[in-house]
XYZ file of C-alpha atoms in Angstrom:
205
model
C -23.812 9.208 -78.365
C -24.484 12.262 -76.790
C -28.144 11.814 -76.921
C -27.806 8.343 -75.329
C -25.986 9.886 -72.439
C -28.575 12.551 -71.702
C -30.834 10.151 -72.346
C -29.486 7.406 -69.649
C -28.222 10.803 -67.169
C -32.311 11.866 -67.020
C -33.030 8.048 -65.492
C -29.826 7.919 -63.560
C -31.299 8.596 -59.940
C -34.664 7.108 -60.627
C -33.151 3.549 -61.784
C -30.157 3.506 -59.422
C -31.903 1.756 -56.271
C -33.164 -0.864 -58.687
C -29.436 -1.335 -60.251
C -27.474 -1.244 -56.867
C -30.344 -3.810 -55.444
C -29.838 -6.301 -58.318
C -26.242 -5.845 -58.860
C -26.063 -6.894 -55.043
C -28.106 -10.496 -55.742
C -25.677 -10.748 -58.581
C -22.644 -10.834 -56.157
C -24.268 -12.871 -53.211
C -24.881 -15.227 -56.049
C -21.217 -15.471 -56.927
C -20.145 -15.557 -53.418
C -22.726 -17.649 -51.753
C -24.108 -19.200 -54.419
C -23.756 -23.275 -54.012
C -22.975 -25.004 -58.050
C -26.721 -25.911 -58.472
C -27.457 -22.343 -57.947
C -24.922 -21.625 -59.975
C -26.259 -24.240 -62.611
C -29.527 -22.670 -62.597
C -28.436 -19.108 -63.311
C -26.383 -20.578 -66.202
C -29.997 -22.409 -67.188
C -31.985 -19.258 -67.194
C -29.328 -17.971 -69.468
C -30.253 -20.834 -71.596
C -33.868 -20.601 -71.073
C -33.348 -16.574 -72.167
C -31.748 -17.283 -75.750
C -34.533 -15.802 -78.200
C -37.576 -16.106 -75.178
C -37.412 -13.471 -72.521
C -36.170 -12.563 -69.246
C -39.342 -12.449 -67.524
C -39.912 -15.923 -69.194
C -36.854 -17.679 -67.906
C -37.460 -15.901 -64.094
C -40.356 -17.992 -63.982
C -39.502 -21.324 -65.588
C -36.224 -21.041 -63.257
C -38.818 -20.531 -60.176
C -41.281 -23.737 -61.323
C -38.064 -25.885 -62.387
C -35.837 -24.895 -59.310
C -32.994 -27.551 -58.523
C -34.978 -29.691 -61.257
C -32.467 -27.645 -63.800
C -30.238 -30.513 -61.785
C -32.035 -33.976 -61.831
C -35.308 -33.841 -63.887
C -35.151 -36.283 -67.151
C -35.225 -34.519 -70.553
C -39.327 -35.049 -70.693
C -39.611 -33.426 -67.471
C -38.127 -30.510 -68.222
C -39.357 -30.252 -71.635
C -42.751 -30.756 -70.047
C -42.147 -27.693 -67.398
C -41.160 -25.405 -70.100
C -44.172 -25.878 -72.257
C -46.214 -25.055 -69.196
C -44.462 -21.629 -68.845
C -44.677 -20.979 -72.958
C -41.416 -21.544 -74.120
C -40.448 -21.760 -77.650
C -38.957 -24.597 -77.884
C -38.823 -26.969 -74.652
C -37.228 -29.771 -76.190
C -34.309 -28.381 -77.651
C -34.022 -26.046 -74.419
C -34.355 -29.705 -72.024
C -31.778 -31.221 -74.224
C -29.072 -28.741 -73.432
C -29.697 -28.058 -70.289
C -28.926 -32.220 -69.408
C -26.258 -32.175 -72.036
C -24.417 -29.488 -69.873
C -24.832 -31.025 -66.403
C -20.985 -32.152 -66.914
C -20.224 -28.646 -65.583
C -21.883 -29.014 -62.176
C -19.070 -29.558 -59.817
C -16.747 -26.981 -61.936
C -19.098 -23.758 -61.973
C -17.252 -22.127 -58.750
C -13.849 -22.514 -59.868
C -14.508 -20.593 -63.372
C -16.197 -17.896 -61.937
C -12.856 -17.356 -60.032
C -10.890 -17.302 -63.176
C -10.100 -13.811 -64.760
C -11.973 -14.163 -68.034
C -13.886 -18.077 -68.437
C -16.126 -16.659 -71.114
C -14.725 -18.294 -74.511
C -14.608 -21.100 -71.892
C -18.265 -21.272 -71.977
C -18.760 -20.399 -75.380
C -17.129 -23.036 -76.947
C -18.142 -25.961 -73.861
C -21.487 -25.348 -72.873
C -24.290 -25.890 -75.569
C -26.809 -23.125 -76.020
C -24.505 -20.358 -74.945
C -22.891 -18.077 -77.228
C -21.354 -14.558 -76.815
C -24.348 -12.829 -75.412
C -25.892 -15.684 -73.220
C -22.330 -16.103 -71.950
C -21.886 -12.393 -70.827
C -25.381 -12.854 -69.226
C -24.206 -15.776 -67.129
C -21.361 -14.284 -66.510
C -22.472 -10.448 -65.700
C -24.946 -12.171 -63.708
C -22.181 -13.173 -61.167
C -21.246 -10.057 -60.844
C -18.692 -10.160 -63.711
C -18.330 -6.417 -65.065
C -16.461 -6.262 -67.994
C -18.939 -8.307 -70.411
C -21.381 -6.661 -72.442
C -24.995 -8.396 -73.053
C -25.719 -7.620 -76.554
C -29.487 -8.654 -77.479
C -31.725 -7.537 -79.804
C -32.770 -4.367 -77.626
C -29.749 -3.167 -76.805
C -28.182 -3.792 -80.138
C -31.114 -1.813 -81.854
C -30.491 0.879 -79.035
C -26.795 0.744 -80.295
C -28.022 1.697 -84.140
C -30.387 4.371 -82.689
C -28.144 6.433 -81.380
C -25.120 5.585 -84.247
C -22.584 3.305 -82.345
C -23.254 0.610 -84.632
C -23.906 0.765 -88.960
C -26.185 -2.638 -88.986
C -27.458 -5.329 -86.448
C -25.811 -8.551 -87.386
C -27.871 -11.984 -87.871
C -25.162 -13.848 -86.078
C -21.923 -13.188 -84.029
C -18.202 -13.514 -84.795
C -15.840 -13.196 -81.743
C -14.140 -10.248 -83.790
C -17.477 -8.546 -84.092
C -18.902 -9.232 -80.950
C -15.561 -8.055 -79.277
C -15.543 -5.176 -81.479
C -19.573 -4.185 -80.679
C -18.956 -4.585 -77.058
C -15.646 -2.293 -76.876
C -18.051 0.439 -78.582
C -20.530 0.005 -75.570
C -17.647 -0.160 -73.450
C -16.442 3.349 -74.007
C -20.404 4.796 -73.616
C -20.534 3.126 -70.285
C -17.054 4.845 -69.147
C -18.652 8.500 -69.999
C -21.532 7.192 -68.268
C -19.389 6.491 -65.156
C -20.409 2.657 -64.538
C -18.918 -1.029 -65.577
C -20.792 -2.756 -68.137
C -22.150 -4.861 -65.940
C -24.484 -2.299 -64.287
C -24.337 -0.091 -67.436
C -26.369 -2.490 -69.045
C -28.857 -2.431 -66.455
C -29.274 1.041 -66.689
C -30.261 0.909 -70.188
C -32.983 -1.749 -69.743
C -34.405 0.487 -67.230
C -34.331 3.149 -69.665
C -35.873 0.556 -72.707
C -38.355 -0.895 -69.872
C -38.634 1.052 -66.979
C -37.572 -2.114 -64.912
C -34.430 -3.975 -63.888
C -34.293 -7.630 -64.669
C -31.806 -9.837 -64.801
């Protein structure tokens, strides 16, 4: 752990603009954002699930609102233009959880919607939750993917990365983060931020 922390302290200044400037978009989405925008994030989140950030940035700029209104061949259709994995499947949830247009602003005023959205909305489980979520500027979730779980078993916070999540696990995984990112002096939010600038050099979302 100590490692990590020297490790994330020598990027600190260098990655902080970056952070402050994204965690900023993050909270002008959740208090300006209208529900398609909100709709969209919770797409890309979607779109994200075993692709890539960088990937869903730019299927969410070609698809725009048509996260909203395009038929499931349209959208399938878009995303094989932009390389995903598996456009169909991705198109099917994304019209499957159109229900939740309308509701969007209301649970990102509640206290803690994320089992909310784990058990409602297709395609999102504990990590792609957290992302929707941190992405509005919710700071208390930890996004646990593949690099930051294998940054976790570098440095000895976890024994094994697990094939799949239990709530107990995933609770327990993101409480050991948790404690990392109170040394470091930030939320989890940003604190995960930090470490994909020190895994990438860059700041997505």
């Amino acid at each position: 752990m100590d490692k990590l922390l020297e490790n994330l302290e020598s990027i600190r200044d260098e990655a902080r603009p970056l952070v402050e400037s994204r965690w900023e978009e993050f909270e002008k989405l959740r208090r300006e954002g209208t529900e398609e925008d909100l709709f969209s994030e919770l797409c890309f989140c979607i779109l994200t699930a075993n692709w890539s950030a960088q990937g869903g940035i730019k299927a969410q700029k070609i698809i725009g609102r048509g996260f909203v209104y395009m038929s499931k061949e349209e959208l399938a259709s878009k995303l094989r233009e932009v390389g995903h994995r598996y456009p169909e499947a991705r198109a099917e949830y994304i019209i499957s959880n159109r229900w939740i247009i309308g509701k969007l602003k209301e649970l990102i005023e509640q206290d803690d919607p994320r089992e909310y959205i784990v058990k409602n909305v297709k395609g999102l489980g504990w990590k792609e939750s957290s992302h929707f979520l941190r992405n509005t500027a919710f700071t208390n979730y930890a996004i646990l993917d593949k690099h930051v779980l294998r940054i976790m078993n570098k440095y000895g916070l976890i024994e094994e990365i697990p094939k799949g999540w239990t709530k107990k696990r995933y609770l327990d995984y993101e409480e050991r983060l948790r404690k990392v990112a109170d040394m470091f002096g930030e939320h989890l939010g940003k604190f995960d931020l930090y470490l994909w600038y020190m895994i990438k050099k860059t700041v997505d979302k």
